[in-house]
GROMACS .gro file of C-alpha atoms in nm:
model
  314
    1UNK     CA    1   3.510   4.789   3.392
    2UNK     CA    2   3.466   4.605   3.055
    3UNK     CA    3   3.214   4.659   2.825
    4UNK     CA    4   2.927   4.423   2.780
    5UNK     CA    5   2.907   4.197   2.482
    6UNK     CA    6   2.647   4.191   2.240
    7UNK     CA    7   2.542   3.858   2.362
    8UNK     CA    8   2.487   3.982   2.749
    9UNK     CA    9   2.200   4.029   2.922
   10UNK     CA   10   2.082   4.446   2.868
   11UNK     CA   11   1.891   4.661   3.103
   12UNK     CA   12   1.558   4.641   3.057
   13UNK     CA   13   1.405   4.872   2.826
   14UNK     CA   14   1.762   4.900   2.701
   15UNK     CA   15   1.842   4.869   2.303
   16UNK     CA   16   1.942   4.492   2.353
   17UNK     CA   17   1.643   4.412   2.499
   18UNK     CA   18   1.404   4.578   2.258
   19UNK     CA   19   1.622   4.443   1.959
   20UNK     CA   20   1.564   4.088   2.074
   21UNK     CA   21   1.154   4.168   2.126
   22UNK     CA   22   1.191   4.314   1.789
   23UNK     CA   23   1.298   4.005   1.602
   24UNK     CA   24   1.082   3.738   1.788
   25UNK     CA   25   0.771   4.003   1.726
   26UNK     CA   26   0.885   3.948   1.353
   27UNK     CA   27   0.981   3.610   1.326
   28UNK     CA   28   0.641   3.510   1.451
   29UNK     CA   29   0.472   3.773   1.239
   30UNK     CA   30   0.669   3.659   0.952
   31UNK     CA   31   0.526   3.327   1.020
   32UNK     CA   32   0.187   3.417   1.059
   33UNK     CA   33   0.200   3.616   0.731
   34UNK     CA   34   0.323   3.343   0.499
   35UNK     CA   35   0.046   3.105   0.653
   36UNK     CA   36  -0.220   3.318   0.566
   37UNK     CA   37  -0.068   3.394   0.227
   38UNK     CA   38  -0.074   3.025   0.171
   39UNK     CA   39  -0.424   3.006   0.266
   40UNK     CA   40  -0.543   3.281   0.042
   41UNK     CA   41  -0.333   3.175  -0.231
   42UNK     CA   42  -0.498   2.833  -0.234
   43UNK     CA   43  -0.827   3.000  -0.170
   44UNK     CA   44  -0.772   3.223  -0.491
   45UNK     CA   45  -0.679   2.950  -0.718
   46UNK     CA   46  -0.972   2.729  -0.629
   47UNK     CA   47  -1.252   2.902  -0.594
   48UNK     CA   48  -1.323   2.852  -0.991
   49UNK     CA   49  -1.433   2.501  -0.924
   50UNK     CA   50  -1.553   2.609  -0.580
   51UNK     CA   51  -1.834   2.791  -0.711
   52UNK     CA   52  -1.906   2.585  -1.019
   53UNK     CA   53  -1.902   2.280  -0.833
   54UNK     CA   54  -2.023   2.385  -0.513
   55UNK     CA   55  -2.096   2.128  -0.234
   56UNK     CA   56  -2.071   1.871  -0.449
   57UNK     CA   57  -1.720   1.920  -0.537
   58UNK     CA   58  -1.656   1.751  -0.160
   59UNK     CA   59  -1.868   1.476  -0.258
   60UNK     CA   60  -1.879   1.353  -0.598
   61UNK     CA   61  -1.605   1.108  -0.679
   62UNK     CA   62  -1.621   1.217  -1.062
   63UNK     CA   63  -1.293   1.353  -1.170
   64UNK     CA   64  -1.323   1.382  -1.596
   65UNK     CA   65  -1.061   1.642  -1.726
   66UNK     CA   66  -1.196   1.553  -2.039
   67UNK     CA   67  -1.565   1.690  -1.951
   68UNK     CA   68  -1.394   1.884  -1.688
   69UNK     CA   69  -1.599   1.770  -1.408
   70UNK     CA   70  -1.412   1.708  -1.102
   71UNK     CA   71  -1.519   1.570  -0.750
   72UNK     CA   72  -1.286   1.550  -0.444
   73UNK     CA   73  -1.455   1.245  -0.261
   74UNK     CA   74  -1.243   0.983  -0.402
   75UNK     CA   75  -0.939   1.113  -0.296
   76UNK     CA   76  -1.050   1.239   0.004
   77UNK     CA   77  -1.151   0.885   0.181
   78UNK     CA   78  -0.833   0.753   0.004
   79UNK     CA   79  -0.606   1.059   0.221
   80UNK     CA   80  -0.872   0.933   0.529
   81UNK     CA   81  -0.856   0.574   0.520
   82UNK     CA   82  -0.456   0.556   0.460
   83UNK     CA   83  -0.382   0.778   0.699
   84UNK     CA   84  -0.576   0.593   0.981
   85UNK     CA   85  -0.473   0.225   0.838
   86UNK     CA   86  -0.136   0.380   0.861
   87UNK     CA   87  -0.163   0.476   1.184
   88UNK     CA   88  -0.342   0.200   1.387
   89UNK     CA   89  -0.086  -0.039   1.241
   90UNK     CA   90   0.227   0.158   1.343
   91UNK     CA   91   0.119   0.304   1.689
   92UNK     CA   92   0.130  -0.070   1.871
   93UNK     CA   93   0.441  -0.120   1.685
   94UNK     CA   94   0.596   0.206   1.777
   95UNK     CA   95   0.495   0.181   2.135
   96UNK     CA   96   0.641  -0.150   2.172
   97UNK     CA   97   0.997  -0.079   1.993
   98UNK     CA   98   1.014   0.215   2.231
   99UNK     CA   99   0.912   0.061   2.531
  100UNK     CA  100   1.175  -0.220   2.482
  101UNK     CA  101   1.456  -0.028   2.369
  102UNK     CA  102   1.357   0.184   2.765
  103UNK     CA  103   1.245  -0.096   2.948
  104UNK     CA  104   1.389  -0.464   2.864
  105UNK     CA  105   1.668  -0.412   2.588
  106UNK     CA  106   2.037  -0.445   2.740
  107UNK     CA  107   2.201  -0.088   2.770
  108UNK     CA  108   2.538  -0.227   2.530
  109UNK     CA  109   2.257  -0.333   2.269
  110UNK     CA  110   1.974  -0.013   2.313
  111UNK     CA  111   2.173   0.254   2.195
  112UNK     CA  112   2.299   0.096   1.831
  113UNK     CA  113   1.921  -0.022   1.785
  114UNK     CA  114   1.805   0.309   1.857
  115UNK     CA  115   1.990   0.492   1.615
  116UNK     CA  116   1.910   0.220   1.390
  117UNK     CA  117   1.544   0.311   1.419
  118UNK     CA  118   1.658   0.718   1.364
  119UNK     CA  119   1.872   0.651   1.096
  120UNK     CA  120   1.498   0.477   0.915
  121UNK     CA  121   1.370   0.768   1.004
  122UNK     CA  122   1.550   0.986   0.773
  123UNK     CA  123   1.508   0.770   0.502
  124UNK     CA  124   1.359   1.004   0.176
  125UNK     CA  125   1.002   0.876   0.096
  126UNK     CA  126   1.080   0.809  -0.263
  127UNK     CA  127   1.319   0.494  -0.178
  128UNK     CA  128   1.022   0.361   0.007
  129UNK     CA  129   0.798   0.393  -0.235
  130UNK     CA  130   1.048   0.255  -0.454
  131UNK     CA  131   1.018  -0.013  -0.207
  132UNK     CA  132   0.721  -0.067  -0.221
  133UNK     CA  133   0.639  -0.103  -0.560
  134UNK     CA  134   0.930  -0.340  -0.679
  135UNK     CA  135   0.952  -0.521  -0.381
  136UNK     CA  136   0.644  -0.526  -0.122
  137UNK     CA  137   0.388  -0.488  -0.390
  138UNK     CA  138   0.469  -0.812  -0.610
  139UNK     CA  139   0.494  -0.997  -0.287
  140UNK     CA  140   0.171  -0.882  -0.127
  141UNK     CA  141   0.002  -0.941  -0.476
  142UNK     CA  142   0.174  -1.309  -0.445
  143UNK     CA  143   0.133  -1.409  -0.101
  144UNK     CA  144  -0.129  -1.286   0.056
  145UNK     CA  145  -0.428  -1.041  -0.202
  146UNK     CA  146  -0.429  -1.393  -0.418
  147UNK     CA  147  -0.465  -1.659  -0.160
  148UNK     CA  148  -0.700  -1.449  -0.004
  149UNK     CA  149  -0.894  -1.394  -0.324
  150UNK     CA  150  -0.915  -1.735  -0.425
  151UNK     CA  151  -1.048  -1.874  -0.092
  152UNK     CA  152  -1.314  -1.584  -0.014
  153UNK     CA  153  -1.659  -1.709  -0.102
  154UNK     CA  154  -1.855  -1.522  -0.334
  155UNK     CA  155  -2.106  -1.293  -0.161
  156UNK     CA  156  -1.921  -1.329   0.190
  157UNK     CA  157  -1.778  -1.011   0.379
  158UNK     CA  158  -1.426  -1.120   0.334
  159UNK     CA  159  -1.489  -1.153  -0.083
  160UNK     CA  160  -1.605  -0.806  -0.059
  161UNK     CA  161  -1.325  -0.664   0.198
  162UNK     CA  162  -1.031  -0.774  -0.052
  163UNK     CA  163  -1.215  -0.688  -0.382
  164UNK     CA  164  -0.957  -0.572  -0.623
  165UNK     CA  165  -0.710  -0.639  -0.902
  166UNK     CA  166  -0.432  -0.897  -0.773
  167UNK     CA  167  -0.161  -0.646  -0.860
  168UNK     CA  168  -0.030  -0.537  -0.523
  169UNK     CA  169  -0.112  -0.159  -0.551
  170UNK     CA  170  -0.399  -0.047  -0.350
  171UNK     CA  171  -0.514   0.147  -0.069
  172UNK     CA  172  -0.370  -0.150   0.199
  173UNK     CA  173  -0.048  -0.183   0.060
  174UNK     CA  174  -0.008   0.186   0.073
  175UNK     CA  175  -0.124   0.220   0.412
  176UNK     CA  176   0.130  -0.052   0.478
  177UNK     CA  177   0.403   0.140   0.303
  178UNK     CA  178   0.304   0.475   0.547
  179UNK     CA  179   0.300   0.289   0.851
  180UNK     CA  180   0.636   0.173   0.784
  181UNK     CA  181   0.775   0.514   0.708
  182UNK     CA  182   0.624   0.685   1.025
  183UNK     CA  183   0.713   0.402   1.237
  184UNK     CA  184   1.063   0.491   1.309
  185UNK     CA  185   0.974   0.884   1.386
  186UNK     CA  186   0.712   0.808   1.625
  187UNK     CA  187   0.928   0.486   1.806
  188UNK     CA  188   1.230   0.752   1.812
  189UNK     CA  189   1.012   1.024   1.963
  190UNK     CA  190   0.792   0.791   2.235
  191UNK     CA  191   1.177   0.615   2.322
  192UNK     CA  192   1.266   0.988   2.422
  193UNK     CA  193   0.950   1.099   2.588
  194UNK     CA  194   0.961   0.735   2.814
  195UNK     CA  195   1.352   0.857   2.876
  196UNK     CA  196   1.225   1.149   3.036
  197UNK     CA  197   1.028   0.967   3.330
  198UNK     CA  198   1.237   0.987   3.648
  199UNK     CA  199   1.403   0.651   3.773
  200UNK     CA  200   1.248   0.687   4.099
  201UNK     CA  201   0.949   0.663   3.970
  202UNK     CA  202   1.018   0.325   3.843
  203UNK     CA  203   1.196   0.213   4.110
  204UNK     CA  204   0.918   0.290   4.376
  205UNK     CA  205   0.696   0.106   4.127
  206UNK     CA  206   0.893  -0.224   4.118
  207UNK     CA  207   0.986  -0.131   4.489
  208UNK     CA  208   0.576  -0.219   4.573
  209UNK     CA  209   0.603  -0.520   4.380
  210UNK     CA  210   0.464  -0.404   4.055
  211UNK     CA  211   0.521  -0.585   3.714
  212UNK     CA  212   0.689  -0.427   3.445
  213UNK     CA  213   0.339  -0.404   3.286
  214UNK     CA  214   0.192  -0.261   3.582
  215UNK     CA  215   0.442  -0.007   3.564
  216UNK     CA  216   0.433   0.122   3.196
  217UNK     CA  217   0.039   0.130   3.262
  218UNK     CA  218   0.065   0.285   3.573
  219UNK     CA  219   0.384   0.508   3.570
  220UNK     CA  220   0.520   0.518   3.205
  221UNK     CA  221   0.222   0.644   3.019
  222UNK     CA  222   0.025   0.851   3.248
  223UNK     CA  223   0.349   1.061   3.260
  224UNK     CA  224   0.386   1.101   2.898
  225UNK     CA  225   0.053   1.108   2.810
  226UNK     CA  226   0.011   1.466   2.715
  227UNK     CA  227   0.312   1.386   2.516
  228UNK     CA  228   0.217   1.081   2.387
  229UNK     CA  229  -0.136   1.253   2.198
  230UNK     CA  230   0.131   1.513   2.037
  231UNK     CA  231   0.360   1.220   1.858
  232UNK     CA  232   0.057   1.032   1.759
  233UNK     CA  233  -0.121   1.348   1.544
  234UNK     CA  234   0.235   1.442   1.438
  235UNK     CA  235   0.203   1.103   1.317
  236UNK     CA  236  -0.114   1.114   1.135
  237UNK     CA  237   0.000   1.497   1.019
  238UNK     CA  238   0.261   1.340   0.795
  239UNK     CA  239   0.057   1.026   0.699
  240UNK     CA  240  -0.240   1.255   0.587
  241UNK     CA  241   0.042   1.478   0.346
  242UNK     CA  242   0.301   1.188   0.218
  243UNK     CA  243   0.288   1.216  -0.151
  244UNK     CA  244   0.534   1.019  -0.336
  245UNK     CA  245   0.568   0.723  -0.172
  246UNK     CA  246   0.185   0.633  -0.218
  247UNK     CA  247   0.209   0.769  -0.549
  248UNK     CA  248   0.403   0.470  -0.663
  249UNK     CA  249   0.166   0.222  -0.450
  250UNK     CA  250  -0.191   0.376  -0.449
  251UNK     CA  251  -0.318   0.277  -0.808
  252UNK     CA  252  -0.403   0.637  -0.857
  253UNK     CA  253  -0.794   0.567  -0.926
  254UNK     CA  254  -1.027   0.877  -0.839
  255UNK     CA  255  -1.319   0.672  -0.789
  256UNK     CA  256  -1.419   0.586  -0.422
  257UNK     CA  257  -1.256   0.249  -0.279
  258UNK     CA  258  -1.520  -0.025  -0.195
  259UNK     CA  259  -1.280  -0.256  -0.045
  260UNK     CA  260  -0.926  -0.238   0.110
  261UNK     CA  261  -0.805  -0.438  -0.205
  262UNK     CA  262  -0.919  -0.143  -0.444
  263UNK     CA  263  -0.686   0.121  -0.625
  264UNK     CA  264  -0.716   0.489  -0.489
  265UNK     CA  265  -0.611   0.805  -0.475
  266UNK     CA  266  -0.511   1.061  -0.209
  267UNK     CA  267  -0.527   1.420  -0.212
  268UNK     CA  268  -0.131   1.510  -0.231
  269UNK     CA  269  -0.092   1.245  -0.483
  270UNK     CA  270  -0.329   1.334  -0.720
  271UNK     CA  271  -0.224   1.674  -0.742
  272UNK     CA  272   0.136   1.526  -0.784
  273UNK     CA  273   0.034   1.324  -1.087
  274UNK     CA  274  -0.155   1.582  -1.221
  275UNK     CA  275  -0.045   1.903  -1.194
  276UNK     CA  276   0.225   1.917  -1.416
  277UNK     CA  277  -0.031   1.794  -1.724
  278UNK     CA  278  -0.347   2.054  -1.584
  279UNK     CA  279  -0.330   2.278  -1.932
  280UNK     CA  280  -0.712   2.397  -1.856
  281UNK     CA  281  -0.851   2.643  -1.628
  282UNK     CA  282  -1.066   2.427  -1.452
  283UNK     CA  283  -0.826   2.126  -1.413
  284UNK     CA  284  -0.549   2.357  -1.226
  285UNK     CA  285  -0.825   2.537  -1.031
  286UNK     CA  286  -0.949   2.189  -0.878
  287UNK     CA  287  -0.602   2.053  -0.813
  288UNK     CA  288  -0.579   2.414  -0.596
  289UNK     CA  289  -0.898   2.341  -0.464
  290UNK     CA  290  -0.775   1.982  -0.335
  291UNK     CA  291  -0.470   2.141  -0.197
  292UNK     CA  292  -0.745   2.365   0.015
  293UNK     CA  293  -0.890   2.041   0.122
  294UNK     CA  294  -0.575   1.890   0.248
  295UNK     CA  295  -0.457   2.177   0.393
  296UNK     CA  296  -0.788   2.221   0.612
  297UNK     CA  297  -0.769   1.878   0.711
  298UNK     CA  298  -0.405   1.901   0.839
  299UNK     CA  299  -0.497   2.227   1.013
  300UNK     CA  300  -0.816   2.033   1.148
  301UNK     CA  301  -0.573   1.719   1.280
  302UNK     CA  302  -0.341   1.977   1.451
  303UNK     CA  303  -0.645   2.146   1.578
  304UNK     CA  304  -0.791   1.854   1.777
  305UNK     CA  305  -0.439   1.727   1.890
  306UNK     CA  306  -0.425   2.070   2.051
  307UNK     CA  307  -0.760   2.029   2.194
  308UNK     CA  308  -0.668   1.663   2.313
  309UNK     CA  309  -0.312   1.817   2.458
  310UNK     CA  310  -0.535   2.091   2.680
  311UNK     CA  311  -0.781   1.853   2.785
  312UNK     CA  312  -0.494   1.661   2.914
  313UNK     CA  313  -0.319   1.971   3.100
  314UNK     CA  314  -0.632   2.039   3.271
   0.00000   0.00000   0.00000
């Protein structure tokens, strides 16, 4: 009889056995343990301007590192209303690449396209911000902030939604700029997830005479759905954190945007820009204190879409 290999299957309660328990009890304890040494860490190195700020450190939009007074609002709605831009104008987009490249697009023609759209996907987030601000920012600035500028009334709603300096970087051209770089991940990841529906599911659709729209409505999404909520606040997870990219495109102003038009800030890039040059206390301590911020709101995002994704199961 031959001896077992390492690899095989032990008795239970035999050494292989508790070996393997061993490292999956450490691996997730190991990964437990550096979360909540990230959390205290950033609680540590924050809690100067916590407590000299207080409350108002969430919503002031002051941020003087001259007078070292420092308010998070400002970057906060800029992380907020990028993010969500970001994501409403990619999810229809992403949807519909992935439901053609399943549904309509010729089998010789859907795999090339679809590696097209992973190969986008690993694209660094520096070349699109890059992008972005030699290239879509001049032409936004150009073609479409100026004309709409010029022929918005004074007083009107539209004069006041595209309020801004006619330079290209603000908070709509960076939301532009995220949408475009978590379009491709969340087309890639919905193409796979409407792969996984069984043919016969479709076919017994169009079998009872059921359009194709009828059938993504009925068939397609329903069966994805739980999957479906996941991709989305994946989505918005990396929108919320990007850093570089709407560094270059943002306008990096800490004040609070009053129009879509308007320069901005976000959390990650602020502390991006400014970290480096934070020689005082109180400076470094707020730039912690903002990395707090984003890191509850990422755990917050993950939170929900785990709420969303059981509400869904039962």
């Amino acid at each position: 009889m031959s001896r077992p290999s390492l690899f095989s299957r032990g008795a239970p309660g035999g050494p292989v056995e508790a070996m393997f328990r061993i490292a999956c009890a450490s691996a997730a304890t190991l990964l437990l343990a550096s979360l909540a040494g990230l959390m205290v860490s950033l609680v540590i190195g924050g809690w100067p301007a916590l407590s000299t700020f207080g409350f108002s450190f969430l919503t002031s939009s002051v941020w003087n590192p001259v007078t070292d007074v420092y308010g998070a609002a400002g970057p906060i709605s800029g992380t907020l209303i990028t993010a969500f831009l970001s994501l409403i104008i990619a999810l229809p987009l992403a949807l519909g690449i992935a439901l053609f490249l399943v549904e309509f697009c010729p089998p010789m023609l859907s795999r090339p396209i679809a590696m097209a759209v992973e190969l986008l996907a690993g694209i660094p987030s520096i070349v699109y911000g890059m992008w972005g601000l030699f290239v879509f920012a001049p032409w936004f600035a150009q073609h479409i902030q100026l004309p709409l500028m010029m022929h918005a009334q004074d007083g009107s709603w539209l004069a006041s939604l595209v309020a801004g300096v006619p330079n290209g970087a603000n908070i709509f051209t960076a939301s532009v700029i995220l949408a475009v770089m978590i379009l491709p991940y969340m087309a890639a990841v919905f193409r796979e997830l409407f792969l996984t529906v069984p043919p016969h599911l479709r076919e017994a659709a169009y079998g009872l005479g059921c359009t194709p729209y009828e059938t993504v409505r009925a068939v397609l999404i329903p069966y994805v759905r739980r999957g479906m909520i996941g991709v989305i606040m994946l989505g918005l997870g990396r929108a919320l954190g990007e850093t570089m990219a709407v560094t270059f495109i943002i306008g990096n102003a800490h004040g609070f945007p009053h129009s879509l038009f308007a320069s901005g800030s976000t959390l990650a890039s602020t502390i991006a820009n400014e970290f480096a040059e934070a020689t005082g206390a109180m400076h470094g301590s707020a730039l912690m204190a903002l990395g707090l911020v984003l890191f509850c709101i990422t755990f917050a995002v993950l939170g929900i879409a785990r709420m969303l994704i059981g509400d869904q199961r039962a």
